[in-house]
C-alpha cells in the first residue's frame, strides 16, 4: 500500500491503513503510553511483530509525558501530547513501522484539551501539510445523544480540514480510566443498558458525521476498562454486527461500512476478540495489561538486587552497585516485558507480519 510509509500516518494513509485491517481481517493494538520509554517499547514490539501500531495517550499520560514538574496541569497535558507526537514521528521512521497517533477518552471536562491540541496540529498542517495526530477521541457518552453528536459534529468539521479523524463513543464502557468513567459493580443483577449500544444510535451518528469526515466508533458491547473478576457483564460482539447491518441497509452501503474500536481490551477472551475483529473492529485498546507487564520485572529486579537499592557501595563487602541500580538496566527489563506482552496482543489480533509499509 504505497500511501502508507513508516512514521505517523494521517489523512488518506490513515484511512488506507484502517481499510487494510478490515479487508484482511485483523486489528491493531492501541497502546496507552506515558513516557518515551513506554513508547519505545511499543515501537519495538511493532517492529518485532512486523506490524503497524496505534499509540495513544490519556490526559494523565500526556501530563506525565511532559513531566509532573510542570505545575500547570492543563498546559502539561497539551505540551506532553505534542512532545509525544514529535517523538513518535521521528522514532517510527527508524523502527520502520506506521504509527497511528491518537489521544484517548476526553469527556466534557477535557474538551478544551482536545481544542488546544488541535491548534497545534492546525499550525503544523499550515507549515508542513501534516497534522501532528492521526485522530483524537471525544468521549461524551455520559451525555445525551444530541449533546454528544452535536459536539462531535463541531470538532469533526474542524478536524477534516487538516485531514484528521475523530473517534466517538456511543454507550458506556464500564470501569474507570484515568479519571474518566466509574468503577463497575459486576455483582449487581440489573446491568446498565448503556453498556450495550443500540444500532439506531450508531445509525444516527453515521448519518450526521459521515458527510463531514472520517470517524470511528467505540460502541459499547459489554466492555469494561481494567481487569475484573468474572461477573454478570458479558461481551456481546454481535451488537457490532447488528449495527453494521442496520447502517448498511439503511444507507444502501456495502459490507461493514463502520470502523469500530474495542475499548477495555485487557483481560478479554481471545474468542471474543476474534469475533469482534470479524465484525469490523480495527483497533483494540490495551493499557492495564501493559502497565502490569512493564512494572512486574522492575519489582522482581529490585527484590533480586535488594542491597543495590539500599547502598551505593555494600558496607560489608565494599562492592559498588552502580551496574545494578543503573536505571538503564531495570528500565530495559520493563521495556522488554511490555514489548513481549504486546507481541502477544499482535498475535491475538491477527496483526503479526501485516505491516502495510512492507508491501
Coordinates of C-alpha atoms in Angstrom, one line a residue:
X1 CA 0.0 0.0 0.0
X2 CA 2.2 2.9 -1.3
X3 CA 0.4 5.6 0.6
X4 CA 1.5 4.2 4.0
X5 CA 5.1 4.7 4.9
X6 CA 6.9 4.4 8.3
X7 CA 6.1 7.3 10.5
X8 CA 2.9 8.8 11.9
X9 CA 0.1 8.3 9.4
X10 CA -2.7 10.9 8.8
X11 CA -5.3 11.6 6.2
X12 CA -5.6 9.1 3.3
X13 CA -2.7 7.0 4.7
X14 CA -4.6 6.5 7.9
X15 CA -7.8 5.6 6.1
X16 CA -5.9 3.2 3.9
X17 CA -4.4 1.5 7.0
X18 CA -7.9 1.1 8.6
X19 CA -9.2 -0.3 5.3
X20 CA -6.3 -2.8 5.1
X21 CA -7.1 -4.0 8.7
X22 CA -10.8 -4.6 7.8
X23 CA -10.1 -6.1 4.4
X24 CA -7.6 -8.6 5.7
X25 CA -9.4 -9.4 9.0
X26 CA -7.0 -8.1 11.6
X27 CA -6.8 -5.3 14.1
X28 CA -4.1 -3.2 15.7
X29 CA -3.4 -2.8 19.4
X30 CA -3.9 0.8 20.7
X31 CA -1.3 1.1 23.4
X32 CA -1.6 3.7 26.1
X33 CA 1.9 5.2 26.8
X34 CA 3.1 7.6 29.4
X35 CA 6.8 8.2 28.6
X36 CA 9.4 7.8 25.9
X37 CA 10.3 4.5 27.5
X38 CA 6.9 3.0 27.1
X39 CA 6.5 4.4 23.6
X40 CA 9.8 2.9 22.6
X41 CA 8.7 -0.4 24.0
X42 CA 5.6 -0.2 21.9
X43 CA 7.5 0.7 18.8
X44 CA 10.0 -2.1 19.4
X45 CA 7.1 -4.6 19.8
X46 CA 5.6 -3.5 16.5
X47 CA 8.9 -3.8 14.7
X48 CA 9.5 -7.3 16.2
X49 CA 6.0 -8.3 15.2
X50 CA 6.2 -6.9 11.7
X51 CA 3.1 -4.9 12.3
X52 CA 1.9 -1.3 12.5
X53 CA 0.6 0.1 15.7
X54 CA -1.7 2.6 17.4
X55 CA -0.1 4.7 20.1
X56 CA -2.3 6.8 22.3
X57 CA -2.2 9.0 25.4
X58 CA -4.8 9.7 28.0
X59 CA -4.9 13.1 29.5
X60 CA -2.9 11.9 32.5
X61 CA -0.5 10.0 30.3
X62 CA 0.1 13.2 28.3
X63 CA 0.7 15.2 31.5
X64 CA 3.1 12.6 32.8
X65 CA 5.0 12.6 29.4
X66 CA 5.6 16.4 29.9
X67 CA 6.7 15.8 33.5
X68 CA 5.0 16.3 36.8
X69 CA 7.3 19.2 37.5
X70 CA 5.1 21.4 35.3
X71 CA 2.7 22.9 37.8
X72 CA 0.1 24.0 35.2
X73 CA -1.6 20.6 34.6
X74 CA -3.7 21.8 31.7
X75 CA -0.6 23.1 29.9
X76 CA 1.3 19.9 30.7
X77 CA -1.4 17.8 29.1
X78 CA -1.1 19.7 25.9
X79 CA 2.6 20.0 25.6
X80 CA 3.1 16.5 26.7
X81 CA 0.8 15.3 23.9
X82 CA 2.7 17.4 21.4
X83 CA 6.1 16.2 22.6
X84 CA 4.9 12.6 22.4
X85 CA 3.7 13.1 18.8
X86 CA 7.0 14.6 17.7
X87 CA 8.9 11.7 19.4
X88 CA 6.7 9.2 17.6
X89 CA 7.2 10.9 14.2
X90 CA 11.0 10.7 14.4
X91 CA 11.3 7.3 16.0
X92 CA 8.7 5.4 14.0
X93 CA 10.7 6.0 10.8
X94 CA 13.8 4.4 12.4
X95 CA 11.7 1.5 13.8
X96 CA 10.2 1.1 10.3
X97 CA 6.6 1.0 11.3
X98 CA 3.5 3.0 10.6
X99 CA 2.0 4.6 13.7
X100 CA -1.4 5.9 14.3
X101 CA -1.1 8.7 16.9
X102 CA -4.3 9.1 19.0
X103 CA -5.5 10.6 22.2
X104 CA -7.8 8.6 24.4
X105 CA -11.0 9.4 26.3
X106 CA -11.8 13.1 26.6
X107 CA -15.1 13.8 28.3
X108 CA -16.7 17.3 28.5
X109 CA -14.1 18.4 31.1
X110 CA -11.3 17.6 28.7
X111 CA -12.8 19.1 25.5
X112 CA -10.5 22.1 26.0
X113 CA -7.5 19.7 25.9
X114 CA -8.6 18.5 22.5
X115 CA -9.2 22.0 21.4
X116 CA -5.6 23.1 22.3
X117 CA -4.0 20.1 20.7
X118 CA -5.9 20.8 17.5
X119 CA -4.5 24.3 17.5
X120 CA -1.0 22.8 17.4
X121 CA -2.0 20.4 14.6
X122 CA -3.6 23.2 12.6
X123 CA -0.4 25.2 12.9
X124 CA 1.7 22.1 11.9
X125 CA -0.6 21.4 8.9
X126 CA -0.3 25.0 7.7
X127 CA 3.5 24.7 7.9
X128 CA 4.1 21.1 6.7
X129 CA 0.8 19.8 5.2
X130 CA 0.5 17.2 8.0
X131 CA -1.2 17.2 11.4
X132 CA 0.6 16.0 14.5
X133 CA -2.0 13.5 15.3
X134 CA -4.0 10.9 13.3
X135 CA -7.1 11.3 15.4
X136 CA -8.5 12.4 18.8
X137 CA -11.3 10.8 20.8
X138 CA -14.2 12.6 22.3
X139 CA -16.0 10.5 24.9
X140 CA -19.3 12.3 25.6
X141 CA -21.1 9.0 26.2
X142 CA -22.4 10.1 29.6
X143 CA -24.3 13.0 27.9
X144 CA -27.4 12.9 25.8
X145 CA -27.0 11.5 22.3
X146 CA -27.8 15.0 20.9
X147 CA -25.2 16.7 23.1
X148 CA -22.7 14.0 22.2
X149 CA -23.2 14.2 18.4
X150 CA -23.6 18.0 18.1
X151 CA -20.2 18.5 19.8
X152 CA -18.6 15.7 17.6
X153 CA -20.0 17.5 14.5
X154 CA -18.4 20.7 15.5
X155 CA -15.0 19.1 16.0
X156 CA -15.1 16.8 13.0
X157 CA -15.7 19.8 10.7
X158 CA -12.6 21.4 12.0
X159 CA -10.5 18.2 12.0
X160 CA -11.4 17.2 8.5
X161 CA -9.8 20.4 7.2
X162 CA -6.5 19.1 8.4
X163 CA -7.1 15.5 7.4
X164 CA -7.6 14.2 10.9
X165 CA -10.1 11.6 12.1
X166 CA -12.4 11.6 15.1
X167 CA -13.2 8.7 17.5
X168 CA -16.5 8.9 19.3
X169 CA -18.1 6.8 22.0
X170 CA -21.7 5.5 21.9
X171 CA -22.9 3.7 25.0
X172 CA -20.7 3.5 28.1
X173 CA -17.6 1.4 28.6
X174 CA -17.7 0.1 32.1
X175 CA -14.9 0.8 34.6
X176 CA -12.7 3.9 35.1
X177 CA -9.7 5.0 33.0
X178 CA -7.5 7.9 34.1
X179 CA -10.3 9.7 36.0
X180 CA -13.0 9.2 33.3
X181 CA -15.9 6.8 34.0
X182 CA -16.8 4.9 37.1
X183 CA -15.8 1.6 38.6
X184 CA -18.2 -1.1 37.7
X185 CA -20.1 -3.3 40.2
X186 CA -20.3 -6.6 38.3
X187 CA -22.2 -8.2 41.2
X188 CA -25.5 -6.4 40.6
X189 CA -28.4 -8.2 38.9
X190 CA -29.5 -5.3 36.7
X191 CA -26.8 -4.3 34.2
X192 CA -26.9 -0.8 32.9
X193 CA -28.4 -0.9 29.4
X194 CA -25.9 1.8 28.3
X195 CA -23.2 -0.9 28.3
X196 CA -24.8 -2.2 25.1
X197 CA -25.1 0.3 22.2
X198 CA -28.2 0.2 20.1
X199 CA -27.9 0.1 16.2
X200 CA -30.3 3.2 16.0
X201 CA -27.7 5.3 17.9
X202 CA -24.9 4.2 15.6
X203 CA -27.0 4.9 12.5
X204 CA -27.7 8.4 13.8
X205 CA -24.0 9.0 14.3
X206 CA -23.3 7.8 10.8
X207 CA -26.0 9.9 9.2
X208 CA -24.7 13.1 10.9
X209 CA -20.9 12.5 10.8
X210 CA -20.2 10.6 7.7
X211 CA -20.8 13.6 5.4
X212 CA -18.3 15.7 7.4
X213 CA -15.2 13.5 7.5
X214 CA -13.7 10.2 8.7
X215 CA -14.7 8.9 12.1
X216 CA -14.6 5.7 14.1
X217 CA -17.0 4.4 16.8
X218 CA -16.3 3.0 20.2
X219 CA -19.6 1.1 20.5
X220 CA -20.3 -0.5 23.8
X221 CA -20.9 -4.2 23.8
X222 CA -20.2 -5.0 27.5
X223 CA -16.7 -3.7 27.5
X224 CA -15.0 -2.9 30.8
X225 CA -11.9 -0.9 31.4
X226 CA -9.3 -2.7 33.6
X227 CA -9.3 -6.3 34.6
X228 CA -12.3 -7.5 36.7
X229 CA -13.3 -10.8 38.2
X230 CA -16.0 -12.5 36.1
X231 CA -19.4 -11.1 36.7
X232 CA -22.7 -10.5 35.1
X233 CA -21.4 -8.3 32.3
X234 CA -20.8 -10.3 29.2
X235 CA -19.1 -9.2 26.0
X236 CA -21.6 -9.3 23.1
X237 CA -19.7 -8.6 19.9
X238 CA -22.8 -9.5 17.9
X239 CA -24.0 -6.0 18.7
X240 CA -21.4 -4.7 16.3
X241 CA -22.6 -6.9 13.5
X242 CA -26.2 -5.8 14.1
X243 CA -25.1 -2.1 13.8
X244 CA -23.1 -2.8 10.6
X245 CA -26.1 -4.5 9.0
X246 CA -28.5 -1.8 10.2
X247 CA -26.4 1.1 8.8
X248 CA -25.6 -0.7 5.6
X249 CA -29.2 -1.5 4.8
X250 CA -30.4 2.0 5.9
X251 CA -27.9 3.8 3.6
X252 CA -27.5 1.2 0.8
X253 CA -23.8 0.6 1.7
X254 CA -21.5 -2.3 1.3
X255 CA -20.2 -4.8 3.9
X256 CA -19.1 -3.5 7.3
X257 CA -19.2 0.3 6.4
X258 CA -18.4 1.3 10.1
X259 CA -15.0 1.5 11.6
X260 CA -15.3 0.1 15.1
X261 CA -12.9 0.2 18.1
X262 CA -12.8 -2.1 21.0
X263 CA -12.2 -0.4 24.4
X264 CA -11.4 -2.3 27.6
X265 CA -9.3 -5.0 25.7
X266 CA -7.2 -6.1 28.7
X267 CA -8.2 -9.4 30.0
X268 CA -10.8 -10.1 27.3
X269 CA -11.4 -13.6 26.0
X270 CA -9.4 -14.3 22.8
X271 CA -12.5 -15.8 21.1
X272 CA -14.5 -12.6 21.8
X273 CA -11.6 -10.5 20.4
X274 CA -11.5 -12.6 17.2
X275 CA -15.3 -12.3 16.8
X276 CA -15.2 -8.5 17.3
X277 CA -12.4 -8.1 14.7
X278 CA -14.6 -10.1 12.2
X279 CA -17.4 -7.5 12.7
X280 CA -15.2 -4.5 11.7
X281 CA -13.1 -3.7 14.7
X282 CA -9.7 -2.4 13.5
X283 CA -8.4 -1.1 16.9
X284 CA -8.3 -2.6 20.4
X285 CA -7.2 -0.6 23.4
X286 CA -4.7 -2.2 25.8
X287 CA -3.5 -0.4 28.9
X288 CA -3.9 -2.4 32.1
X289 CA -2.1 -5.5 30.8
X290 CA 0.9 -3.4 29.5
X291 CA 1.1 -1.4 32.7
X292 CA 1.5 -4.7 34.7
X293 CA 3.9 -6.1 32.1
X294 CA 6.1 -3.0 32.4
X295 CA 6.0 -2.9 36.2
X296 CA 6.4 -6.6 37.1
X297 CA 10.0 -7.1 36.1
X298 CA 11.0 -3.9 38.0
X299 CA 9.7 -5.4 41.2
X300 CA 11.4 -8.7 40.5
X301 CA 14.7 -7.0 39.8
X302 CA 14.5 -4.9 42.9
X303 CA 13.8 -8.0 45.0
X304 CA 16.7 -9.9 43.4
X305 CA 19.1 -6.9 43.9
X306 CA 17.7 -5.5 47.1
X307 CA 21.1 -4.3 48.6
X308 CA 21.8 -2.4 45.4
X309 CA 18.8 -0.2 46.2
X310 CA 19.9 0.4 49.7
X311 CA 23.6 1.1 49.2
X312 CA 25.8 2.6 46.5
X313 CA 28.6 0.6 48.0
X314 CA 28.0 -2.5 50.1
X315 CA 29.0 -1.7 53.7
X316 CA 30.1 -5.3 54.3
X317 CA 31.9 -6.2 51.1
X318 CA 32.8 -2.8 49.7
X319 CA 31.2 -3.9 46.4
X320 CA 30.0 -1.0 44.3
X321 CA 26.4 -1.5 43.0
X322 CA 26.4 1.1 40.2
X323 CA 25.9 -1.5 37.5
X324 CA 22.9 -2.9 39.4
X325 CA 21.0 0.3 40.2
X326 CA 21.7 2.0 36.8
X327 CA 18.1 2.8 35.6
X328 CA 19.1 1.7 32.1
X329 CA 19.3 -1.8 33.4
X330 CA 16.0 -2.2 35.1
X331 CA 14.0 0.1 32.8
X332 CA 15.2 -2.0 29.9
X333 CA 13.8 -5.1 31.7
X334 CA 10.5 -3.3 31.9
X335 CA 10.6 -2.4 28.2
X336 CA 11.3 -6.0 27.1
X337 CA 8.5 -7.3 29.2
X338 CA 6.0 -4.8 27.9
X339 CA 7.1 -5.5 24.3
X340 CA 6.7 -9.2 24.9
X341 CA 3.1 -8.7 26.1
X342 CA 2.4 -6.5 23.1
X343 CA 3.7 -9.2 20.7
X344 CA 1.1 -11.5 22.3
X345 CA -1.6 -8.8 21.5
X346 CA -0.4 -8.6 17.9
X347 CA -0.9 -12.3 17.6
X348 CA -4.3 -12.3 19.2
X349 CA -5.5 -9.6 16.8
X350 CA -4.0 -11.3 13.7
X351 CA -1.7 -8.4 13.0
X352 CA 1.7 -10.2 13.2
X353 CA 3.5 -9.8 9.9
X354 CA 0.8 -7.5 8.4
X355 CA 2.6 -4.1 8.3
X356 CA 1.3 -2.3 5.2
X357 CA 4.6 -0.5 4.9
X358 CA 6.2 -3.7 3.6
X359 CA 4.0 -4.2 0.5

